[in-house]
Each structure stands twice: as C-alpha cells, then as structure tokens.
Amino acid sequence: MREAYRDQLGQLADQLADMCSMVGEAMELATRALLEADLALAEQVIGDDAKVDDARAQTEEAAYALLALQAPVATDLRTVLAVIHAAESLERMGDLALHVAKAARRRHPKPVLPEAVRPYFSEMGRVASKMAGEAEQVIRTQDVALARALDDADDEMDDLHQHLFTVLMDREWPHGVAAAVDVTLLGRFYERFADHAVSVANRVVFVVTGKMPNYSTDEF
Amino acid sequence: MREAYRDQLGQLADQLADMCSMVGEAMELATRALLEADLALAEQVIGDDAKVDDARAQTEEAAYALLALQAPVATDLRTVLAVIHAAESLERMGDLALHVAKAARRRHPKPVLPEAVRPYFSEMGRVASKMAGEAEQVIRTQDVALARALDDADDEMDDLHQHLFTVLMDREWPHGVAAAVDVTLLGRFYERFADHAVSVANRVVFVVTGKMPNYSTDEF
C-alpha cells in the first residue's frame, strides 16, 4: 500500500506540474494575443481554458480518491491537501490568462493597449510565464531554494505593476478613461497570476519543510 | 465515533457560518468607510482582517484533524473538503473587504468615489453584505433553495457592475483617470466578493445534493 500510495502521489504531482505548464503557455499566448491584437491566438487561449478546468477536476478527483482509499495522515495528508489547494490556484491562473485573451478579443481589431504601456505588459507576460515555469520546476524537483526565486519574480511583477500605475496616474495620460480601465484590470490579472504562482510554490515548500513561508498575499 | 464525527462536522459548519458573518460585516463597514470617508471605520476593518485569517486557519486545522482522525469517506469526505474550500473563499472575501477599506484609507480625507458612482457602491455594498448573510443561512440551514437566491443576488451584482462600467466608459466622464482606476478596481472587488459568496453556497449545495450547481465563475 505504501508503494501504491507513493506512485499515486507522484502522479498527482505530475498532474499539477502539467497544469503549471498549461497555464504558463496560456498566459504567454494571451499576452501575445494582447500585444499583437491576434484574434486567432486569443480564441485559442479561450478555447483551451476548458482543458485547464478539466485538469483541475481530474487532479481533484484523484486527490479525493487517494484520501478515501488510503486515508493518509500527518505529512502525507498535508501533501494531498496541498495538491488540492494548488490545483485551485492553477485553475484560477488559467482563468486570468483567459481574461487577458478575452480583453484582446473584445477590442479586436483595435489594440487594447496604448503604445506607452505595451512594454510593461510584454514584461509582465514574460515574468508571469517564467513564474509558471518555476512553479512547475518546484513541483518536479521539490527544490525549496527555487521556490524563493519565485518571491523575487513576484517582486519584479509588483514593481512592474507599480510603475504601470505611475504611468496611468500621470496627469498627462492622453489615452482616455476606457483605455485606463482596460489597463487597470489587465494589470491586476497579471499581478494576481503571479500571486497564485507564489502560492502554488509555497504549498510545495510547506509540504517539504513543514512550514508555510511568509504567505505572499495580494497587497493591493 | 459517528456521533463524535457529526459533532465535529457541526462545529466546522458553525465556524464557516461565523466566517460568513464576519466577512459580511467587514464588507458592510468597509462600504460605509468608503462612502463616508470614515478613517476610523476603515482602520477597524483593516485591523479586524486578521480575525478572518485566524478563523480560516482554525477551520482548516479542525478539518485536517477530522480527516486525520476519522478518515471519512464518500459524502463525509466531500463535506470536509467542501469546508476547506469554502473557508478559502471566505478568507478571500475578507481580503476583498480589506482592499475596499484600504482604498478608503489611502485617499483619506478625500472621498474615493465621485458623486456619480456613489449610489452604485452603496447598492453593491448592500448586495454583498446580503449575500454573505444568505451564504451564512445556507450553511446553517442547508437549504438548497436559498442557495439559488444567491444566484439572483449575484445577477443583481453583475448588473450593478455593468452599469458602473457604462458610467465609467461614458465619453463625458469628468472625474479623471485616477478616479476611474479606483472605481474600476473597487467595482471588481465587490463583484469578486459576490462570486465567492456564490461559490461558498454552491459547495453546500454540492454536499447536500451531491451535484455542483452550474458553477458561477467570474465572467469578466
């Protein structure tokens, strides 16, 4: 039974890691759709979100089955519960990529972003995808040091987000209120994506070390 | 053992219901702080958020203990997992009330909201607190019909949110971009609060009926 349990737990971790890869790609493509006003790419991200939802449902079902059949305790129990929480965060990351893609679709063929803020979103997209990749590596390697790298990337995201607000709040912002509203919401989607990536990594750290690192919550 | 289990499950439900009451009151007070630029009230909500976080931690620990000691299966297992998910949503609802209070504090003594959108926030605050109260009743009574009432309230919230955007997007919006950014984020906080309230109620429906109602996700 212990060995079967280890196998099942390993499969759960693989499913989570695969979800990281899915949402990282979704955010990368959504960002390209946003920057290039690429409707086909936006539609692809929108259509593929159901796969993330399915992966989450499957992961959760597998975790439930493991709880019901193996009744793990102590660290093993916390591991399974961490998987359930992480899967929820990952589904939410998929939703946030979906929101970015929907914004690109809503304004098509017009670009959503004024030229002045494009570099911020290009960077935020890069950092977001990088963080999903790092979360994937944290899950696959259980490398606690790598989880700390995610905190640095999250700081990078927060800086970008802060700077974006400075641009928005400039009295000279010439792009109108509608663009400001879009940029505000989109900025928040990237920032929340990063928060969830940190949360996923922190769950792994908790399982490995028994301690939750200083829980990074959204600091609006 | 079954009786002890029932008692513990009842206690978990009580803790969740108490959390509903806490976050409902937090959103009510945060809304008043926002509308009346009341710094003391804002500080109160900000200070009290730690109580919501503690309640979530306690609820989650109690749920973990129940899983470890009783190893429930089938519906009982799903009930405990639903509690864990609902507690997470409720903590998030507390965070959203906190964000509203922080916005009121950040702009104090200036009001955050232009006069034109005050009625929307007054209504959104009322609906949000009502929904937290309804979620509390759903948990206490396990009344599935009442859970459906939350969907109606959520529609009401979505309508308010849509109308708010119409006001924002009006070419004649005279209040500047900074106010528009605040209003955009604040509107989203109320809308997400409502989504989470629906999610909490749906978890109860799932436990009672074995079926997840059409899962209301955020439809940005």
Coordinates of C-alpha atoms in Angstrom, one line a residue:
Chain A
M1 CA 0.0 0.0 0.0
R2 CA 2.8 2.5 0.8
E3 CA 4.3 2.0 -2.6
A4 CA 1.0 2.4 -4.4
Y5 CA 0.5 5.5 -2.4
R6 CA 3.8 6.9 -3.4
D7 CA 3.0 6.2 -7.0
Q8 CA -0.3 7.9 -6.8
L9 CA 1.2 10.9 -5.0
G10 CA 3.8 11.1 -7.8
Q11 CA 1.1 11.1 -10.4
L12 CA -0.7 13.9 -8.6
A13 CA 2.5 16.0 -8.6
D14 CA 2.9 15.3 -12.3
Q15 CA -0.6 16.5 -13.0
L16 CA 0.0 19.7 -11.0
A17 CA 3.3 20.3 -12.9
D18 CA 1.5 19.7 -16.2
M19 CA -1.1 22.3 -15.1
C20 CA 1.7 24.8 -14.4
S21 CA 2.9 24.3 -17.9
M22 CA -0.6 24.7 -19.4
V23 CA -1.3 28.0 -17.6
G24 CA 2.2 29.3 -18.3
E25 CA 1.7 28.7 -22.0
A26 CA -1.9 30.2 -21.8
M27 CA -0.5 33.4 -20.3
E28 CA 2.3 33.6 -22.8
L29 CA -0.1 33.2 -25.8
A30 CA -2.7 35.5 -24.2
T31 CA 0.0 38.2 -23.8
R32 CA 1.0 37.8 -27.5
A33 CA -2.7 38.0 -28.5
L34 CA -3.0 41.2 -26.4
L35 CA 0.2 42.8 -27.8
E36 CA -0.4 41.8 -31.4
A37 CA -4.2 42.1 -31.5
D38 CA -4.1 38.5 -32.7
L39 CA -7.7 37.2 -32.7
A40 CA -6.9 33.6 -33.6
L41 CA -4.4 33.3 -30.7
A42 CA -7.0 34.9 -28.3
E43 CA -9.6 32.3 -29.5
Q44 CA -7.1 29.5 -29.0
V45 CA -6.5 30.6 -25.4
I46 CA -10.2 31.0 -24.7
G47 CA -11.0 27.5 -26.2
D48 CA -8.1 25.8 -24.3
D49 CA -9.2 27.1 -20.9
A50 CA -11.6 24.1 -20.6
K51 CA -8.5 21.8 -20.7
V52 CA -7.2 23.6 -17.6
D53 CA -10.6 23.2 -15.9
D54 CA -10.6 19.5 -16.8
A55 CA -7.1 19.0 -15.5
R56 CA -8.1 20.6 -12.2
A57 CA -11.2 18.4 -11.9
Q58 CA -9.1 15.3 -12.6
T59 CA -6.4 16.3 -10.2
E60 CA -9.0 17.0 -7.5
E61 CA -10.8 13.7 -8.1
A62 CA -7.5 11.8 -7.9
A63 CA -6.7 13.5 -4.7
Y64 CA -10.2 12.7 -3.3
A65 CA -9.7 9.1 -4.3
L66 CA -6.4 9.0 -2.6
L67 CA -7.9 10.4 0.6
A68 CA -10.8 8.0 0.5
L69 CA -8.8 4.9 -0.3
Q70 CA -5.5 5.5 1.6
A71 CA -6.7 7.7 4.5
P72 CA -3.2 9.3 4.8
V73 CA -2.3 11.1 8.0
A74 CA 0.4 13.6 9.0
T75 CA 2.6 14.9 6.2
D76 CA 1.0 12.6 3.6
L77 CA -2.4 14.1 4.4
R78 CA -1.0 17.7 4.2
T79 CA 0.6 16.8 0.8
V80 CA -2.7 15.7 -0.7
L81 CA -4.5 18.8 0.7
A82 CA -1.7 21.0 -0.7
V83 CA -2.3 19.4 -4.1
I84 CA -6.0 20.3 -3.9
H85 CA -5.2 23.9 -2.9
A86 CA -2.5 24.2 -5.6
A87 CA -4.9 22.8 -8.3
E88 CA -7.4 25.5 -7.3
S89 CA -4.8 28.3 -7.7
L90 CA -3.7 26.9 -11.0
E91 CA -7.3 26.8 -12.4
R92 CA -7.5 30.5 -11.3
M93 CA -4.3 31.2 -13.1
G94 CA -5.9 29.7 -16.2
D95 CA -8.9 32.0 -15.7
L96 CA -6.7 35.0 -15.5
A97 CA -5.0 34.1 -18.8
L98 CA -8.5 33.7 -20.2
H99 CA -9.4 37.2 -19.1
V100 CA -6.4 38.6 -20.9
A101 CA -7.4 36.7 -24.1
K102 CA -11.0 37.9 -23.8
A103 CA -9.8 41.5 -23.5
A104 CA -7.8 41.1 -26.7
R105 CA -10.9 39.6 -28.4
R106 CA -13.3 42.2 -27.1
R107 CA -11.3 45.1 -28.6
H108 CA -10.3 43.4 -31.8
P109 CA -9.2 44.6 -34.4
K110 CA -8.3 47.6 -32.2
P111 CA -5.3 47.1 -29.9
V112 CA -6.3 47.2 -26.2
L113 CA -3.1 48.8 -25.1
P114 CA -1.8 52.3 -25.8
E115 CA 1.8 52.2 -27.1
A116 CA 3.1 53.7 -23.8
V117 CA 2.2 50.7 -21.7
R118 CA 3.0 47.9 -24.2
P119 CA 6.5 47.3 -22.7
Y120 CA 5.0 46.8 -19.3
F121 CA 2.7 44.1 -20.5
S122 CA 5.4 42.5 -22.5
E123 CA 7.5 42.3 -19.4
M124 CA 4.6 41.2 -17.1
G125 CA 3.7 38.5 -19.6
R126 CA 7.3 37.3 -19.6
V127 CA 7.6 37.3 -15.8
A128 CA 4.2 35.5 -15.5
S129 CA 5.2 32.7 -17.8
K130 CA 8.5 32.4 -16.1
M131 CA 6.9 32.1 -12.8
A132 CA 4.6 29.3 -14.0
G133 CA 7.7 27.5 -15.3
E134 CA 9.4 28.0 -12.0
A135 CA 6.4 26.7 -10.1
E136 CA 6.5 23.7 -12.4
Q137 CA 10.1 23.1 -11.5
V138 CA 9.5 23.5 -7.8
I139 CA 6.8 20.8 -8.0
R140 CA 9.0 18.4 -10.1
T141 CA 12.2 18.9 -8.1
Q142 CA 10.8 19.8 -4.7
D143 CA 13.6 22.3 -4.6
V144 CA 12.8 24.7 -1.8
A145 CA 15.5 27.2 -2.8
L146 CA 13.9 27.5 -6.2
A147 CA 10.6 28.5 -4.5
R148 CA 12.4 31.5 -3.1
A149 CA 13.3 32.6 -6.6
L150 CA 9.5 32.9 -7.2
D151 CA 9.4 35.5 -4.5
D152 CA 12.0 37.6 -6.4
A153 CA 10.0 37.2 -9.6
D154 CA 6.9 38.3 -7.7
D155 CA 8.7 41.4 -6.5
E156 CA 9.6 42.0 -10.1
M157 CA 5.9 41.7 -11.1
D158 CA 4.9 44.1 -8.2
D159 CA 7.4 46.6 -9.4
L160 CA 6.1 46.5 -13.0
H161 CA 2.6 46.8 -11.7
Q162 CA 3.5 49.8 -9.6
H163 CA 5.3 51.5 -12.5
L164 CA 2.3 50.8 -14.7
F165 CA 0.1 52.7 -12.1
T166 CA 2.5 55.6 -12.2
V167 CA 2.0 55.8 -15.9
L168 CA -1.7 55.5 -15.6
M169 CA -2.0 58.1 -12.8
D170 CA 0.2 60.7 -14.7
R171 CA -2.0 63.7 -15.2
E172 CA -0.9 63.8 -18.8
W173 CA -2.3 60.3 -19.6
P174 CA -3.7 61.0 -23.0
H175 CA -5.5 57.8 -23.9
G176 CA -8.8 58.3 -22.2
V177 CA -10.7 56.6 -19.5
A178 CA -11.8 53.5 -21.4
A179 CA -8.1 52.5 -22.1
A180 CA -7.3 53.3 -18.4
V181 CA -10.0 50.9 -17.2
D182 CA -8.7 48.1 -19.5
V183 CA -5.1 48.7 -18.4
T184 CA -6.1 48.7 -14.8
L185 CA -7.9 45.4 -15.0
L186 CA -5.3 43.7 -17.2
G187 CA -2.5 44.8 -14.8
R188 CA -4.4 43.3 -12.0
F189 CA -4.8 40.0 -13.8
Y190 CA -1.0 39.6 -14.3
E191 CA -0.4 40.6 -10.7
R192 CA -2.9 38.0 -9.4
F193 CA -1.4 35.4 -11.7
A194 CA 1.9 36.0 -10.0
D195 CA 0.4 35.8 -6.5
H196 CA -1.1 32.4 -7.3
A197 CA 2.1 31.1 -8.7
V198 CA 3.9 32.0 -5.5
S199 CA 1.0 30.4 -3.6
V200 CA 1.5 27.1 -5.6
A201 CA 5.2 27.1 -4.8
N202 CA 4.6 27.9 -1.2
R203 CA 2.4 24.9 -0.9
V204 CA 5.3 22.7 -2.1
V205 CA 7.6 24.4 0.4
F206 CA 5.1 23.7 3.1
V207 CA 5.0 20.0 2.2
V208 CA 8.7 19.7 2.1
T209 CA 9.7 21.7 5.1
G210 CA 6.5 21.6 7.2
K211 CA 6.4 25.3 7.3
M212 CA 4.5 27.8 5.3
P213 CA 6.8 30.6 4.1
N214 CA 5.7 34.2 4.7
Y215 CA 2.5 33.8 2.8
S216 CA 2.5 36.2 -0.1
T217 CA -1.0 37.6 -0.4
D218 CA -2.2 40.2 -2.7
E219 CA -1.2 43.6 -1.3
F220 CA -3.4 46.0 -3.2
Chain B
M1 CA -17.3 7.6 16.7
R2 CA -20.0 8.5 14.2
E3 CA -21.6 10.8 16.8
A4 CA -18.3 12.5 17.6
Y5 CA -17.8 12.9 13.9
R6 CA -21.3 14.5 13.5
D7 CA -20.5 16.9 16.4
Q8 CA -17.2 17.9 14.8
L9 CA -18.8 18.4 11.4
G10 CA -21.4 20.6 13.0
Q11 CA -18.7 22.6 14.7
L12 CA -17.0 23.1 11.3
A13 CA -20.2 24.3 9.8
D14 CA -20.7 26.7 12.7
Q15 CA -17.1 28.1 12.1
L16 CA -17.9 28.6 8.4
A17 CA -21.1 30.3 9.2
D18 CA -19.4 32.6 11.7
M19 CA -16.8 33.5 9.0
C20 CA -19.7 34.5 6.7
S21 CA -21.0 36.8 9.3
M22 CA -17.5 38.3 9.8
V23 CA -16.8 39.0 6.2
G24 CA -20.4 40.3 5.6
E25 CA -19.9 42.8 8.4
A26 CA -16.4 43.7 7.1
M27 CA -17.8 44.5 3.7
E28 CA -20.7 46.5 5.2
L29 CA -18.3 48.6 7.3
A30 CA -15.8 48.9 4.5
T31 CA -18.5 50.2 2.3
R32 CA -19.5 52.8 4.9
A33 CA -15.9 53.8 5.3
L34 CA -15.7 54.2 1.6
L35 CA -18.9 56.2 1.2
E36 CA -18.4 58.4 4.3
A37 CA -14.5 58.7 4.0
D38 CA -14.5 57.4 7.6
L39 CA -10.9 56.6 8.5
A40 CA -11.7 55.1 11.9
L41 CA -14.0 52.6 10.3
A42 CA -11.5 51.8 7.6
E43 CA -8.9 51.2 10.2
Q44 CA -11.3 48.9 12.1
V45 CA -11.9 46.7 9.0
I46 CA -8.1 46.6 8.3
G47 CA -7.3 45.6 11.8
D48 CA -10.1 43.0 12.0
D49 CA -9.0 41.2 8.9
A50 CA -6.5 39.2 10.9
K51 CA -9.5 37.7 12.8
V52 CA -10.9 36.3 9.5
D53 CA -7.4 34.9 8.7
D54 CA -7.3 33.2 12.1
A55 CA -10.8 31.8 11.7
R56 CA -9.8 30.3 8.4
A57 CA -6.7 28.8 9.9
Q58 CA -8.6 27.3 12.8
T59 CA -11.3 26.0 10.5
E60 CA -8.7 24.4 8.2
E61 CA -6.9 22.9 11.1
A62 CA -10.1 21.4 12.5
A63 CA -10.9 20.0 9.1
Y64 CA -7.4 18.5 8.8
A65 CA -7.7 17.0 12.3
L66 CA -11.1 15.5 11.3
L67 CA -9.6 13.9 8.2
A68 CA -6.6 12.5 10.0
L69 CA -8.6 11.1 13.0
Q70 CA -11.8 10.0 11.4
A71 CA -10.7 9.2 7.8
P72 CA -14.1 9.9 6.4
V73 CA -15.1 8.6 3.0
A74 CA -17.8 9.3 0.4
T75 CA -20.1 12.2 1.3
D76 CA -18.5 12.8 4.6
L77 CA -15.1 13.2 2.9
R78 CA -16.6 15.6 0.4
T79 CA -18.2 17.6 3.2
V80 CA -14.9 18.2 4.9
L81 CA -13.2 19.1 1.6
A82 CA -16.1 21.5 0.8
V83 CA -15.5 23.1 4.2
I84 CA -11.8 23.6 3.4
H85 CA -12.6 25.2 0.0
A86 CA -15.4 27.4 1.5
A87 CA -13.0 28.6 4.2
E88 CA -10.6 29.7 1.5
S89 CA -13.3 31.6 -0.4
L90 CA -14.3 33.3 2.9
E91 CA -10.8 34.4 3.7
R92 CA -10.6 35.8 0.2
M93 CA -13.9 37.7 0.8
G94 CA -12.3 39.2 3.9
D95 CA -9.3 40.3 1.8
L96 CA -11.6 42.0 -0.7
A97 CA -13.4 43.9 2.1
L98 CA -9.9 44.8 3.4
H99 CA -9.0 46.2 -0.1
V100 CA -12.1 48.4 0.0
A101 CA -11.1 49.7 3.4
K102 CA -7.5 50.3 2.3
A103 CA -8.8 52.3 -0.7
A104 CA -10.8 54.5 1.7
R105 CA -7.8 54.9 3.9
R106 CA -5.4 55.7 1.1
R107 CA -7.4 58.6 -0.2
H108 CA -8.5 59.9 3.2
P109 CA -9.6 62.7 3.9
K110 CA -10.6 62.9 0.2
P111 CA -13.5 60.7 -0.8
V112 CA -12.5 58.0 -3.2
L113 CA -15.7 58.0 -5.2
P114 CA -17.1 60.7 -7.4
E115 CA -20.7 61.6 -6.5
A116 CA -22.0 60.0 -9.7
V117 CA -21.0 56.4 -8.8
R118 CA -21.8 56.6 -5.0
P119 CA -25.2 55.0 -5.4
Y120 CA -23.7 52.0 -7.3
F121 CA -21.3 51.3 -4.4
S122 CA -24.0 51.8 -1.8
E123 CA -26.0 49.2 -3.7
M124 CA -23.1 46.9 -4.3
G125 CA -22.2 47.0 -0.6
R126 CA -25.8 46.2 0.3
V127 CA -25.9 43.3 -2.1
A128 CA -22.5 42.0 -1.0
S129 CA -23.4 42.0 2.7
K130 CA -26.8 40.4 1.9
M131 CA -25.1 37.6 0.0
A132 CA -22.7 36.9 2.9
G133 CA -25.8 36.7 5.2
E134 CA -27.5 34.4 2.7
A135 CA -24.4 32.2 2.5
E136 CA -24.4 32.0 6.3
Q137 CA -28.1 30.9 6.2
V138 CA -27.4 28.3 3.6
I139 CA -24.7 26.8 5.8
R140 CA -26.8 26.9 8.9
T141 CA -30.0 25.5 7.3
Q142 CA -28.5 23.5 4.4
D143 CA -31.4 25.0 2.4
V144 CA -30.7 24.3 -1.2
A145 CA -33.5 26.6 -2.4
L146 CA -31.9 29.5 -0.5
A147 CA -28.6 28.9 -2.4
R148 CA -30.4 29.6 -5.6
A149 CA -31.4 33.0 -4.2
L150 CA -27.7 33.8 -4.1
D151 CA -27.6 33.4 -7.8
D152 CA -30.2 36.1 -8.2
A153 CA -28.3 38.4 -5.9
D154 CA -25.2 37.6 -8.0
D155 CA -27.0 38.7 -11.1
E156 CA -28.0 41.8 -9.3
M157 CA -24.3 42.5 -8.5
D158 CA -23.3 41.8 -12.1
D159 CA -26.0 44.3 -13.3
L160 CA -24.7 46.9 -11.0
H161 CA -21.2 46.3 -12.1
Q162 CA -22.2 46.5 -15.8
H163 CA -24.0 49.8 -15.2
L164 CA -21.0 51.1 -13.3
F165 CA -18.8 50.4 -16.3
T166 CA -21.3 52.2 -18.6
V167 CA -20.9 55.3 -16.4
L168 CA -17.1 54.9 -16.4
M169 CA -16.9 54.4 -20.2
D170 CA -19.1 57.5 -20.9
R171 CA -17.0 59.8 -23.0
E172 CA -18.1 62.6 -20.7
W173 CA -16.6 61.0 -17.5
P174 CA -15.3 64.2 -15.9
H175 CA -13.5 62.8 -12.9
G176 CA -10.2 62.0 -14.4
V177 CA -8.3 58.8 -14.9
A178 CA -7.1 58.3 -11.2
A179 CA -10.7 58.2 -10.0
A180 CA -11.6 55.8 -12.9
V181 CA -8.8 53.5 -11.9
D182 CA -10.0 53.4 -8.3
V183 CA -13.6 52.9 -9.3
T184 CA -12.6 50.1 -11.7
L185 CA -10.7 48.1 -9.0
L186 CA -13.3 48.8 -6.3
G187 CA -16.1 47.6 -8.6
R188 CA -14.1 44.4 -9.3
F189 CA -13.6 43.8 -5.5
Y190 CA -17.4 43.8 -5.0
E191 CA -18.0 41.6 -7.9
R192 CA -15.4 39.0 -6.8
F193 CA -16.8 39.1 -3.3
A194 CA -20.2 38.1 -4.7
D195 CA -18.6 35.4 -6.9
H196 CA -17.0 33.9 -3.8
A197 CA -20.3 34.0 -1.8
V198 CA -22.0 32.0 -4.6
S199 CA -19.1 29.6 -4.5
V200 CA -19.5 29.1 -0.8
A201 CA -23.2 28.4 -1.2
N202 CA -22.6 26.1 -4.1
R203 CA -20.2 24.0 -2.0
V204 CA -23.1 23.4 0.5
V205 CA -25.4 22.5 -2.3
F206 CA -22.9 20.0 -3.6
V207 CA -22.6 18.4 -0.1
V208 CA -26.4 18.2 0.2
T209 CA -27.3 17.1 -3.3
G210 CA -24.1 15.5 -4.5
K211 CA -24.2 17.8 -7.5
M212 CA -22.3 21.0 -8.1
P213 CA -24.8 23.7 -9.5
N214 CA -23.8 25.5 -12.7
Y215 CA -20.5 26.8 -11.2
S216 CA -20.7 30.6 -11.3
T217 CA -17.2 31.8 -12.2
D218 CA -16.0 35.3 -12.8
E219 CA -17.1 36.3 -16.2
F220 CA -15.0 39.3 -16.9

